[in-house]
């Protein structure tokens, strides 16, 4: 079953006081059905299983997903925008798999916890693909991933390009790697849906990780690692090196003077206090 010449899907969901508006656009929608269908027997259509749903783009109509969300206890909305050249959904008994084909990008407007800007902007670029497991509540970005973070004034304010963040200012950060996984339910929690504020989440970046972060009080932190993880529920940021290559970090004071640099096998930092919880040091 094929629908073409413009796909425009809009949906609104309210759950536990949270409101979410979803808007999906594309040019061509194709639904592949499993099994044989007797077209002259409409009653049998209800028994047919969907094998795959594919949405593709043209130059005039890109595949974009926009989500606006207002949580019950938040005064500001959050906005999420995803672009991919083709989107595939393969349903399963327990959920399904969503795959987007690169190159693509994601932009997010998240209410800022501090700083002069009302929103924290996140721009993520990927070259190969993105994959969402509805059952496992995981989101993967693969191939040449670059993430940039910077304050933005609002939904209509100019948005930055993470690829152009060669130098960073206070409040900015960047991360480069080959794969990022976001686990929306690391402890098997059932307190909220995928992406809900009530659920804990973890981020894992692996393979050739390079990160930079500029703080007003702590200055510039740069480093490399084979693996980086962050847990919002535990408030922990962890660096891991490989057996043959330890993780590296360097701190520079806000005035530009050197502060410290070293190599570690592993290091865990509590983000809110910047205190080192655990470390296996190789050199300092």
Coordinates of C-alpha atoms in Angstrom, one line a residue, residues 124 138-142 145 147 175-184 186 201-207 209 226-232 236-238 240:
X124 CA 23.2 16.2 17.2
X138 CA 16.8 2.7 23.7
X139 CA 17.9 5.3 21.0
X140 CA 21.1 4.8 19.1
X141 CA 22.9 7.2 16.8
X142 CA 25.6 5.6 14.6
X145 CA 28.3 11.5 15.7
X147 CA 26.8 16.7 19.7
X175 CA 31.1 15.5 22.2
X176 CA 32.4 13.5 19.2
X177 CA 32.2 9.7 18.9
X178 CA 31.1 6.8 16.6
X179 CA 28.0 5.7 18.6
X180 CA 25.7 7.2 21.2
X181 CA 23.1 5.2 23.0
X182 CA 20.4 6.8 25.1
X183 CA 18.6 4.4 27.5
X184 CA 15.4 5.9 28.7
X186 CA 18.0 1.9 32.6
X201 CA 17.9 7.9 31.6
X202 CA 21.5 7.1 30.8
X203 CA 23.7 8.2 27.9
X204 CA 26.6 6.1 26.6
X205 CA 29.2 7.3 24.0
X206 CA 31.8 4.8 22.7
X207 CA 34.6 4.6 20.2
X209 CA 35.2 9.8 22.3
X226 CA 37.1 5.0 24.8
X227 CA 33.8 5.2 26.6
X228 CA 31.8 7.9 28.4
X229 CA 28.6 7.4 30.4
X230 CA 26.2 9.8 32.1
X231 CA 23.3 9.0 34.4
X232 CA 20.8 11.7 35.2
X236 CA 27.3 10.6 37.7
X237 CA 29.7 11.2 34.7
X238 CA 32.2 8.4 34.1
X240 CA 36.8 4.8 30.8

